[in-house]
Every structure is written in structure tokens, then in C-alpha cells.
Amino acid sequence: MDFGFKISPSSAVNLDNVNVEKFEQLHSVEPDVYKCMACGSCSSTCPANRFSGMSMRKVILALQRGKEKEAISMMRNCMLCGKCSMVCPRGINTRHLILSISRIYKEDGK
Amino acid sequence: MKENIVIIGGGIAGLESAARLIDLGYKPIIIEKSDHLGGHVADWNCLFPDMTPAREVVNRLIVSSADANIFLNTEISFVNKLKDSYNIMLSNGISIITKIILFTTGFSVFDASKKEEYGYGIYDQVITNRDLEHWFNTGDDKRVNNCGMNAVGFVHCVGSRDEKARNPQCSKVCCITAVKQAIELKQKFPEAMVYCFYMDLRMFGKKYEDFYIGAQRDYGIRFIRGRVSEVSENIDGRVIVKAEDTLSGKPVKVTLDLLVLMAGMVCNSDSTKVAGMVGLPLDSDGFLKSKDNVADIIDSPREGIFYAGACTGPKTVPETLAEARAAALKIHLFIKSLQ
Ligand SMILES: Cc1cc2nc3c(=O)[nH]c(=O)nc-3n(C[C@H](O)[C@H](O)[C@H](O)COP(=O)(O)OP(=O)(O)OC[C@H]3O[C@@H](n4cnc5c(N)ncnc54)[C@H](O)[C@@H]3O)c2cc1C
Ligand code: SF4
Ligand code: SF4
Ligand code: SF4
């Protein structure tokens, strides 16, 4: 039946439909990625955050929620300065993680 | 009742164990390196969750352990292992032969100046949880500005849960301490905005969650989920705190008159030094290692050596006291087994 308008697709995260294959691939080369406790230290020190919204915390979360496009487009603003790695209290080498993400997810984004 | 019992550390754990051993008919010896008894609790003002005056708790313990042999300003110089006992040499020249040593050496407060980005020791408006307790007790601290207190912030997990500070552990008591101190400051400065910057709130104990609810509902304390990344000073000497508000996903910035760092509990180096003299191992968190972390927390791996209180990890006062009583009973049974 056509009501003459469309309901926009649900923005809910349906974990049943999230494809975790790539994230598992990432996890196997970057085991520390699961250590993130979402503290936000990386985002608040990131020089790209203020003008572009780049946030390592959000990238890690988005990838785990199947929002790969969102993650990749945020990462385009990263300058690989490594400030986030210096502050991460969980000792995650976030700069290295960014490089691994780019490698594993490259065909989707760039 | 001739056995010597040496208790190293005259904090609340040492005092409570001594008092219970005295009840059981022994005359324990307490070695305390500082010039007073009561350890850290002697520096606190009111204790969560019921705001019991810390002084009362300590004074009661000092009275009930008064019959012990107490050496203040005394350290352990060295320990020799004899066939079935230990020879302990004290810094005052006295030596003691004993089969029983109880470690009640407690913890140290993390040195907040090591986290340079928070500006402790650099900016005048930055103090620690310990400094704030001191101010509650004495009212004496130039950094706490008595008149113009418009905004105050608390930073959780300073030197805890932080691999950069070489301490990935949670210090357990600082979340509830922050809530307590936030309420106390709000009571003193009702007009002030009070913020707590946290990553997770660990309200594990009896009535702690009620305390937290009270802080929100009755005192309007603002809880912001994000770790403070940087503190700087503006021209008028107030401090600017930056973090990510992770719940909105936006950077936050706030200007404060006072910033309180919740410095964590770490292993005391005087504790590990003496532990090393008798060959006691350390656990992966840096605290003294128990025989078993579930069933035998107060037993060391060595016969005749026992632990009580925060020397084996962060503990609250009631947990420390319970362990101290248990250790006294353990020692009593151990002495029985020798006869
Ligand atoms: C800021 C803050 C606030 C707190 N507030 C509360 C609260 O409100 N309620 C609560 O339940 N808990 C609170 N706690 C926890 C509480 O402080 C501990 O539970 C308690 O201090 C543990 O007692 P203890 O005797 O094991 O150790 P300590 O208090 O550390 O005492 C150890 C003693 O041993 C001595 N010593 C150490 N090494 C040696 C040595 N080698 N030779 C001789 N002597 C030695 C020390 O000088 C000290 O006197 C708080 C902790 C912090 C950090
Ligand atoms: S490396 Fe990238 S994400 Fe990390 S702080 Fe620099 S710009 Fe931000
Ligand atoms: S600083 Fe580390 S732990 Fe904190 S959100 Fe970023 S990646 Fe996660
Ligand atoms: S108790 Fe709270 S403030 Fe203290 S280390 Fe644990 S989470 Fe951080």
C-alpha cells in the first residue's frame, strides 16, 4: 500500500545484522582495540576533532556497530599526528590502529 | 602467651588487630614509621557512607589498642630469617625475635604531580582528594578560596585505570569519595556549580548508590562522562578544564575556581621494601600478594606472616577492620598450632 510518504529507515542499531567479519580481522591484528573504555581522551586532545568531528572513540564504536561508512569518513580528517596515542589511558596505540583500519576497510571508503 | 607478635604499621588495620589480640590475651608490638597512629584515616574528616567522624574511629582504636607495645617513628632496618622465626632489627636499635609478623602497611596516595597535564603543583587552583580532607579538618589551605567559589570540578581516576601512570587498577574508593566530597563542598558553597568528570561510576558498597542519587537529586551535582584531557589556567587564575562529553559526543570546556583530583590508592613503597626483606611476592597490581585472592586474602605465602587492610589492595574502612579482626583470629589459631 502506498501512503504517499516513506518512513525513513530505522536508525536503531540491529546487532543481529552487523557484519563483524572485518572487525574481527582488525581485532586479530590489533588485539587492543577491544580495550577501549570510551573515555574520550583521544577525541578531546585530537586537533582534528574541533573542526571535523574526528574522534577515535567514535570510530572504534562505529566500526563495532556496523557503521563503517561513518567511521571511514571521520577518519579522512585524521592527520596521523599521534596525539591520541599519547593520552590513551588504556595504552592503545591508536595511531597504529588507524593505519590498520585504513588497510582493512579500504575498499569500503577511499 | 610468650609469643611475640610484630605488627608492622599503626594504621586502622594494625590498631584493630592489636586490640583484638589484646582481647585474646596477647601483647602485640606495633611498629609505626610516622609520629602518629591511625594511618591515612587520621588525615580524613568524615567517612562515607554515614559521615562518621574519622577522628572518632581512630581515637576509639587508639584507646582499645593502648596496651600494645607501640614504637612510633620507627622503621624496620632489616630482617634475618632464623630456623623457625625471624629476627627483626628496628631503626631504634631494638631487635625482636618473632614467629609471627602481621603486615598492616597500607597504601600510598598516588602522586598527582606525575600527571602533569592536570597541573597539580603548577596551578594554584588544583588540589587532591587528600588536600581537600585536610582542608575540611583544618580550614587551612591557601588554594581553596573561601569567598569566590562559583564552580568546582572533580576529576575521577587520577593515576588509576591509567597505563600511562603505570597503574591500570581501579582504586575503588575514589568514586564514592568524590561523591562524598562533592556533597560536602556543595553544602559549604550552595551557590557553586559542582561537576564530576568520570568514566564509570563504581558505587559498589552499602548505601553508596543512595549517596550518588542524593548527590544528583538533592545537591544537583553534575556528572559528566568523559576523562579530563587537559587543564590550563586563564588570566584571572581560574582553571579551564577540557574533556569530551562522551554522552553528547561533543567537546566540553568549563572554567573552575577549584579542581580536585581524585588521586588513587597505590602500593606503598615502605610496604614492598619490608616485604622484600622477608621474600614476600608482589601481585600483578603491585600490592602484596596473598596466598589466594578469594579464600586466603589475609595469608601470605609464608608461614607465620599475615596481612590485613590496604597493603593487599584498595579497601574501605569496614573492609580493613574486618580483615584486621580475621587476622587476629588467624594469629591466635596459628599460635595454638605451635604449642
Ligand atoms: C582520599 C581518601 C578518602 C577515603 N575515605 C574513606 C571513607 O570515607 N570511608 C572508608 O571506608 N574508607 C575511606 N578511604 C579508605 C581508607 O583510607 C583505607 O581503608 C584505610 O586507610 C586502610 O587502612 P590501613 O591501616 O590498611 O592502611 P593505612 O591507612 O595506609 O595505614 C598504614 C600505616 O602503616 C604505616 N607503615 C607503612 N609502612 C610501614 C613500614 N614499613 N614500617 C612502619 N610503618 C609503616 C603507615 O605510616 C601508616 O600509619 C579513603 C581513602 C582515600 C585515598
Ligand atoms: S592521530 Fe588522528 S585521531 Fe589521533 S589525535 Fe592526531 S589527528 Fe586526531
Ligand atoms: S583514549 Fe583510548 S580508551 Fe579512551 S576513548 Fe580513546 S581509544 Fe578509547
Ligand atoms: S573508584 Fe572510580 S575514580 Fe577511583 S579508580 Fe575506580 S573508577 Fe576511577
PDB file of N, CA and C and ligand atoms in Angstrom, chain B residues 8-14 31-34 36-41 44 46-49 74-76 104-109 129-130 133 173 177 180-181 208 262-265 268 270-271 274 308-311 315-318 320, ligand 1:
ATOM      1  N   ILE B   8      53.405  -4.591  61.695  1.00  0.00           N
ATOM      2  CA  ILE B   8      54.116  -3.506  61.000  1.00  0.00           C
ATOM      3  C   ILE B   8      53.093  -2.556  60.397  1.00  0.00           C
ATOM      4  N   GLY B   9      52.970  -1.371  60.976  1.00  0.00           N
ATOM      5  CA  GLY B   9      52.008  -0.373  60.502  1.00  0.00           C
ATOM      6  C   GLY B   9      50.944  -0.106  61.551  1.00  0.00           C
ATOM      7  N   GLY B  10      50.871   1.134  62.015  1.00  0.00           N
ATOM      8  CA  GLY B  10      49.894   1.508  63.046  1.00  0.00           C
ATOM      9  C   GLY B  10      48.721   2.268  62.482  1.00  0.00           C
ATOM     10  N   GLY B  11      48.276   1.885  61.283  1.00  0.00           N
ATOM     11  CA  GLY B  11      47.029   2.436  60.748  1.00  0.00           C
ATOM     12  C   GLY B  11      45.849   1.730  61.394  1.00  0.00           C
ATOM     13  N   ILE B  12      44.661   1.914  60.851  1.00  0.00           N
ATOM     14  CA  ILE B  12      43.488   1.299  61.479  1.00  0.00           C
ATOM     15  C   ILE B  12      43.569  -0.225  61.447  1.00  0.00           C
ATOM     16  N   ALA B  13      44.204  -0.798  60.414  1.00  0.00           N
ATOM     17  CA  ALA B  13      44.324  -2.258  60.351  1.00  0.00           C
ATOM     18  C   ALA B  13      45.197  -2.753  61.497  1.00  0.00           C
ATOM     19  N   GLY B  14      46.345  -2.104  61.691  1.00  0.00           N
ATOM     20  CA  GLY B  14      47.259  -2.510  62.760  1.00  0.00           C
ATOM     21  C   GLY B  14      46.625  -2.338  64.132  1.00  0.00           C
ATOM     22  N   ILE B  31      54.849  -1.478  65.162  1.00  0.00           N
ATOM     23  CA  ILE B  31      55.940  -0.638  64.651  1.00  0.00           C
ATOM     24  C   ILE B  31      55.321   0.364  63.678  1.00  0.00           C
ATOM     25  N   GLU B  32      55.424   1.624  63.979  1.00  0.00           N
ATOM     26  CA  GLU B  32      54.838   2.658  63.103  1.00  0.00           C
ATOM     27  C   GLU B  32      55.926   3.643  62.696  1.00  0.00           C
ATOM     28  N   LYS B  33      56.047   3.854  61.398  1.00  0.00           N
ATOM     29  CA  LYS B  33      57.154   4.705  60.935  1.00  0.00           C
ATOM     30  C   LYS B  33      56.892   6.195  61.160  1.00  0.00           C
ATOM     31  N   SER B  34      55.620   6.593  61.180  1.00  0.00           N
ATOM     32  CA  SER B  34      55.349   8.028  61.347  1.00  0.00           C
ATOM     33  C   SER B  34      55.243   8.370  62.834  1.00  0.00           C
ATOM     34  N   HIS B  36      52.553   9.308  64.402  1.00  0.00           N
ATOM     35  CA  HIS B  36      51.218   9.167  64.989  1.00  0.00           C
ATOM     36  C   HIS B  36      50.560   7.881  64.511  1.00  0.00           C
ATOM     37  N   LEU B  37      49.549   7.473  65.243  1.00  0.00           N
ATOM     38  CA  LEU B  37      48.799   6.270  64.884  1.00  0.00           C
ATOM     39  C   LEU B  37      47.585   6.642  64.038  1.00  0.00           C
ATOM     40  N   GLY B  38      47.013   5.655  63.384  1.00  0.00           N
ATOM     41  CA  GLY B  38      45.768   5.881  62.627  1.00  0.00           C
ATOM     42  C   GLY B  38      45.951   5.901  61.121  1.00  0.00           C
ATOM     43  N   GLY B  39      47.192   6.001  60.663  1.00  0.00           N
ATOM     44  CA  GLY B  39      47.451   5.954  59.214  1.00  0.00           C
ATOM     45  C   GLY B  39      46.689   7.023  58.453  1.00  0.00           C
ATOM     46  N   HIS B  40      46.223   6.659  57.277  1.00  0.00           N
ATOM     47  CA  HIS B  40      45.536   7.635  56.437  1.00  0.00           C
ATOM     48  C   HIS B  40      44.236   8.123  57.062  1.00  0.00           C
ATOM     49  N   VAL B  41      43.543   7.238  57.757  1.00  0.00           N
ATOM     50  CA  VAL B  41      42.231   7.641  58.272  1.00  0.00           C
ATOM     51  C   VAL B  41      42.377   8.809  59.253  1.00  0.00           C
ATOM     52  N   TRP B  44      41.691  11.897  57.425  1.00  0.00           N
ATOM     53  CA  TRP B  44      40.397  12.156  56.808  1.00  0.00           C
ATOM     54  C   TRP B  44      39.481  12.904  57.781  1.00  0.00           C
ATOM     55  N   CYS B  46      35.372  13.175  57.411  1.00  0.00           N
ATOM     56  CA  CYS B  46      34.195  12.340  57.662  1.00  0.00           C
ATOM     57  C   CYS B  46      34.211  11.176  56.690  1.00  0.00           C
ATOM     58  N   LEU B  47      33.725  10.022  57.145  1.00  0.00           N
ATOM     59  CA  LEU B  47      33.818   8.805  56.342  1.00  0.00           C
ATOM     60  C   LEU B  47      32.483   8.481  55.676  1.00  0.00           C
ATOM     61  N   PHE B  48      32.554   8.113  54.382  1.00  0.00           N
ATOM     62  CA  PHE B  48      31.361   7.618  53.711  1.00  0.00           C
ATOM     63  C   PHE B  48      31.022   6.270  54.322  1.00  0.00           C
ATOM     64  N   PRO B  49      29.815   5.772  54.262  1.00  0.00           N
ATOM     65  CA  PRO B  49      28.648   6.432  53.699  1.00  0.00           C
ATOM     66  C   PRO B  49      27.811   7.183  54.737  1.00  0.00           C
ATOM     67  N   THR B  74      59.474   4.666  64.020  1.00  0.00           N
ATOM     68  CA  THR B  74      60.379   3.521  63.971  1.00  0.00           C
ATOM     69  C   THR B  74      60.184   2.753  62.675  1.00  0.00           C
ATOM     70  N   GLU B  75      61.295   2.379  62.086  1.00  0.00           N
ATOM     71  CA  GLU B  75      61.220   1.582  60.859  1.00  0.00           C
ATOM     72  C   GLU B  75      61.933   0.255  61.049  1.00  0.00           C
ATOM     73  N   ILE B  76      61.712  -0.620  60.091  1.00  0.00           N
ATOM     74  CA  ILE B  76      62.401  -1.911  60.125  1.00  0.00           C
ATOM     75  C   ILE B  76      63.717  -1.726  59.378  1.00  0.00           C
ATOM     76  N   THR B 104      50.483  -4.608  58.153  1.00  0.00           N
ATOM     77  CA  THR B 104      49.335  -3.690  58.038  1.00  0.00           C
ATOM     78  C   THR B 104      49.897  -2.364  57.536  1.00  0.00           C
ATOM     79  N   THR B 105      50.682  -2.477  56.477  1.00  0.00           N
ATOM     80  CA  THR B 105      51.457  -1.336  55.992  1.00  0.00           C
ATOM     81  C   THR B 105      50.676  -0.423  55.042  1.00  0.00           C
ATOM     82  N   GLY B 106      49.459  -0.822  54.693  1.00  0.00           N
ATOM     83  CA  GLY B 106      48.583   0.094  53.954  1.00  0.00           C
ATOM     84  C   GLY B 106      49.050   0.455  52.558  1.00  0.00           C
ATOM     85  N   PHE B 107      48.615   1.623  52.122  1.00  0.00           N
ATOM     86  CA  PHE B 107      48.795   2.068  50.729  1.00  0.00           C
ATOM     87  C   PHE B 107      49.472   3.439  50.708  1.00  0.00           C
ATOM     88  N   SER B 108      49.714   3.950  49.510  1.00  0.00           N
ATOM     89  CA  SER B 108      50.117   5.349  49.335  1.00  0.00           C
ATOM     90  C   SER B 108      49.098   6.011  48.424  1.00  0.00           C
ATOM     91  N   VAL B 109      48.905   7.312  48.614  1.00  0.00           N
ATOM     92  CA  VAL B 109      48.076   8.058  47.679  1.00  0.00           C
ATOM     93  C   VAL B 109      48.951   8.375  46.458  1.00  0.00           C
ATOM     94  N   ASN B 129      42.218  14.972  46.492  1.00  0.00           N
ATOM     95  CA  ASN B 129      41.251  14.493  47.481  1.00  0.00           C
ATOM     96  C   ASN B 129      41.833  14.556  48.894  1.00  0.00           C
ATOM     97  N   ARG B 130      43.134  14.233  49.010  1.00  0.00           N
ATOM     98  CA  ARG B 130      43.763  14.273  50.329  1.00  0.00           C
ATOM     99  C   ARG B 130      43.857  15.708  50.839  1.00  0.00           C
ATOM    100  N   GLU B 133      40.461  16.769  52.162  1.00  0.00           N
ATOM    101  CA  GLU B 133      40.174  16.246  53.510  1.00  0.00           C
ATOM    102  C   GLU B 133      40.919  17.079  54.556  1.00  0.00           C
ATOM    103  N   VAL B 173      37.834   3.225  45.946  1.00  0.00           N
ATOM    104  CA  VAL B 173      37.167   4.133  46.890  1.00  0.00           C
ATOM    105  C   VAL B 173      37.014   5.560  46.373  1.00  0.00           C
ATOM    106  N   THR B 177      34.329   8.555  47.205  1.00  0.00           N
ATOM    107  CA  THR B 177      34.943   9.706  47.883  1.00  0.00           C
ATOM    108  C   THR B 177      34.616  10.996  47.136  1.00  0.00           C
ATOM    109  N   LYS B 180      31.118  11.958  47.896  1.00  0.00           N
ATOM    110  CA  LYS B 180      31.070  12.488  49.262  1.00  0.00           C
ATOM    111  C   LYS B 180      31.613  13.906  49.321  1.00  0.00           C
ATOM    112  N   GLN B 181      32.800  14.099  48.726  1.00  0.00           N
ATOM    113  CA  GLN B 181      33.425  15.425  48.810  1.00  0.00           C
ATOM    114  C   GLN B 181      32.640  16.460  48.000  1.00  0.00           C
ATOM    115  N   TYR B 208      26.029   3.247  48.893  1.00  0.00           N
ATOM    116  CA  TYR B 208      26.757   4.173  48.011  1.00  0.00           C
ATOM    117  C   TYR B 208      25.837   4.717  46.909  1.00  0.00           C
ATOM    118  N   MET B 262      41.065  13.187  42.056  1.00  0.00           N
ATOM    119  CA  MET B 262      40.834  12.005  42.879  1.00  0.00           C
ATOM    120  C   MET B 262      42.006  11.046  42.696  1.00  0.00           C
ATOM    121  N   ALA B 263      43.071  11.337  43.434  1.00  0.00           N
ATOM    122  CA  ALA B 263      44.281  10.516  43.341  1.00  0.00           C
ATOM    123  C   ALA B 263      43.988   9.118  43.896  1.00  0.00           C
ATOM    124  N   GLY B 264      44.491   8.130  43.217  1.00  0.00           N
ATOM    125  CA  GLY B 264      44.164   6.749  43.572  1.00  0.00           C
ATOM    126  C   GLY B 264      45.019   6.160  44.673  1.00  0.00           C
ATOM    127  N   MET B 265      44.717   4.914  45.002  1.00  0.00           N
ATOM    128  CA  MET B 265      45.474   4.186  46.024  1.00  0.00           C
ATOM    129  C   MET B 265      46.478   3.284  45.317  1.00  0.00           C
ATOM    130  N   ASN B 268      52.303   0.994  48.720  1.00  0.00           N
ATOM    131  CA  ASN B 268      53.217   1.809  49.488  1.00  0.00           C
ATOM    132  C   ASN B 268      54.632   1.230  49.363  1.00  0.00           C
ATOM    133  N   ASP B 270      57.178   1.619  51.221  1.00  0.00           N
ATOM    134  CA  ASP B 270      57.706   1.126  52.500  1.00  0.00           C
ATOM    135  C   ASP B 270      57.194  -0.274  52.793  1.00  0.00           C
ATOM    136  N   SER B 271      56.048  -0.576  52.217  1.00  0.00           N
ATOM    137  CA  SER B 271      55.461  -1.892  52.398  1.00  0.00           C
ATOM    138  C   SER B 271      56.232  -2.923  51.565  1.00  0.00           C
ATOM    139  N   VAL B 274      59.837  -3.751  53.000  1.00  0.00           N
ATOM    140  CA  VAL B 274      59.900  -4.730  54.087  1.00  0.00           C
ATOM    141  C   VAL B 274      59.487  -6.116  53.577  1.00  0.00           C
ATOM    142  N   ALA B 308      46.716  -7.587  56.688  1.00  0.00           N
ATOM    143  CA  ALA B 308      45.369  -7.039  56.891  1.00  0.00           C
ATOM    144  C   ALA B 308      45.323  -5.634  56.305  1.00  0.00           C
ATOM    145  N   GLY B 309      44.212  -5.301  55.692  1.00  0.00           N
ATOM    146  CA  GLY B 309      43.977  -3.943  55.215  1.00  0.00           C
ATOM    147  C   GLY B 309      44.518  -3.668  53.824  1.00  0.00           C
ATOM    148  N   ALA B 310      44.801  -2.393  53.584  1.00  0.00           N
ATOM    149  CA  ALA B 310      45.070  -1.912  52.230  1.00  0.00           C
ATOM    150  C   ALA B 310      46.454  -2.287  51.690  1.00  0.00           C
ATOM    151  N   CYS B 311      47.253  -3.042  52.456  1.00  0.00           N
ATOM    152  CA  CYS B 311      48.546  -3.469  51.899  1.00  0.00           C
ATOM    153  C   CYS B 311      48.353  -4.500  50.792  1.00  0.00           C
ATOM    154  N   LYS B 315      41.025  -0.803  49.832  1.00  0.00           N
ATOM    155  CA  LYS B 315      39.968  -1.294  50.734  1.00  0.00           C
ATOM    156  C   LYS B 315      39.301  -0.103  51.401  1.00  0.00           C
ATOM    157  N   THR B 316      38.064  -0.319  51.810  1.00  0.00           N
ATOM    158  CA  THR B 316      37.384   0.694  52.619  1.00  0.00           C
ATOM    159  C   THR B 316      37.699   0.446  54.088  1.00  0.00           C
ATOM    160  N   VAL B 317      37.264   1.355  54.934  1.00  0.00           N
ATOM    161  CA  VAL B 317      37.494   1.199  56.378  1.00  0.00           C
ATOM    162  C   VAL B 317      36.816  -0.069  56.909  1.00  0.00           C
ATOM    163  N   PRO B 318      35.510  -0.294  56.654  1.00  0.00           N
ATOM    164  CA  PRO B 318      34.912  -1.521  57.204  1.00  0.00           C
ATOM    165  C   PRO B 318      35.578  -2.799  56.686  1.00  0.00           C
ATOM    166  N   THR B 320      38.727  -3.096  55.844  1.00  0.00           N
ATOM    167  CA  THR B 320      40.018  -3.166  56.528  1.00  0.00           C
ATOM    168  C   THR B 320      39.838  -3.701  57.948  1.00  0.00           C
TER     169      THR B 320
HETATM  170  C1  LIG C   1      41.074  10.270  49.840  1.00  0.00           C
HETATM  171  C2  LIG C   1      40.601   9.012  50.532  1.00  0.00           C
HETATM  172  C3  LIG C   1      39.451   9.051  51.315  1.00  0.00           C
HETATM  173  C4  LIG C   1      38.976   7.896  51.940  1.00  0.00           C
HETATM  174  N1  LIG C   1      37.807   7.976  52.641  1.00  0.00           N
HETATM  175  C5  LIG C   1      37.272   6.834  53.156  1.00  0.00           C
HETATM  176  C6  LIG C   1      35.975   6.856  53.796  1.00  0.00           C
HETATM  177  O1  LIG C   1      35.344   7.915  53.904  1.00  0.00           O
HETATM  178  N2  LIG C   1      35.454   5.661  54.250  1.00  0.00           N
HETATM  179  C7  LIG C   1      36.131   4.477  54.101  1.00  0.00           C
HETATM  180  O2  LIG C   1      35.595   3.428  54.482  1.00  0.00           O
HETATM  181  N3  LIG C   1      37.368   4.443  53.547  1.00  0.00           N
HETATM  182  C8  LIG C   1      37.956   5.586  53.063  1.00  0.00           C
HETATM  183  N4  LIG C   1      39.192   5.527  52.462  1.00  0.00           N
HETATM  184  C9  LIG C   1      39.970   4.259  52.518  1.00  0.00           C
HETATM  185  C10 LIG C   1      40.797   4.205  53.844  1.00  0.00           C
HETATM  186  O3  LIG C   1      41.709   5.281  53.877  1.00  0.00           O
HETATM  187  C11 LIG C   1      41.538   2.867  53.955  1.00  0.00           C
HETATM  188  O4  LIG C   1      40.579   1.832  54.014  1.00  0.00           O
HETATM  189  C12 LIG C   1      42.405   2.754  55.210  1.00  0.00           C
HETATM  190  O5  LIG C   1      43.296   3.844  55.315  1.00  0.00           O
HETATM  191  C13 LIG C   1      43.214   1.454  55.204  1.00  0.00           C
HETATM  192  O6  LIG C   1      43.890   1.342  56.443  1.00  0.00           O
HETATM  193  P1  LIG C   1      45.278   0.568  56.598  1.00  0.00           P
HETATM  194  O7  LIG C   1      45.556   0.542  58.053  1.00  0.00           O
HETATM  195  O8  LIG C   1      45.214  -0.715  55.869  1.00  0.00           O
HETATM  196  O9  LIG C   1      46.361   1.463  55.818  1.00  0.00           O
HETATM  197  P2  LIG C   1      46.934   2.949  56.081  1.00  0.00           P
HETATM  198  O10 LIG C   1      45.872   3.876  56.475  1.00  0.00           O
HETATM  199  O11 LIG C   1      47.717   3.259  54.849  1.00  0.00           O
HETATM  200  O12 LIG C   1      47.941   2.774  57.303  1.00  0.00           O
HETATM  201  C14 LIG C   1      49.181   2.141  57.158  1.00  0.00           C
HETATM  202  C15 LIG C   1      50.108   2.558  58.302  1.00  0.00           C
HETATM  203  O13 LIG C   1      51.302   1.789  58.238  1.00  0.00           O
HETATM  204  C16 LIG C   1      52.422   2.627  58.363  1.00  0.00           C
HETATM  205  N5  LIG C   1      53.527   1.990  57.649  1.00  0.00           N
HETATM  206  C17 LIG C   1      53.568   1.707  56.324  1.00  0.00           C
HETATM  207  N6  LIG C   1      54.724   1.092  56.010  1.00  0.00           N
HETATM  208  C18 LIG C   1      55.415   0.966  57.156  1.00  0.00           C
HETATM  209  C19 LIG C   1      56.674   0.407  57.476  1.00  0.00           C
HETATM  210  N7  LIG C   1      57.442  -0.165  56.537  1.00  0.00           N
HETATM  211  N8  LIG C   1      57.098   0.451  58.767  1.00  0.00           N
HETATM  212  C20 LIG C   1      56.326   1.021  59.712  1.00  0.00           C
HETATM  213  N9  LIG C   1      55.121   1.568  59.473  1.00  0.00           N
HETATM  214  C21 LIG C   1      54.667   1.536  58.208  1.00  0.00           C
HETATM  215  C22 LIG C   1      51.965   3.939  57.768  1.00  0.00           C
HETATM  216  O14 LIG C   1      52.751   5.022  58.261  1.00  0.00           O
HETATM  217  C23 LIG C   1      50.520   4.014  58.221  1.00  0.00           C
HETATM  218  O15 LIG C   1      50.410   4.586  59.501  1.00  0.00           O
HETATM  219  C24 LIG C   1      39.686   6.674  51.813  1.00  0.00           C
HETATM  220  C25 LIG C   1      40.858   6.627  51.035  1.00  0.00           C
HETATM  221  C26 LIG C   1      41.299   7.775  50.363  1.00  0.00           C
HETATM  222  C27 LIG C   1      42.520   7.688  49.498  1.00  0.00           C
END
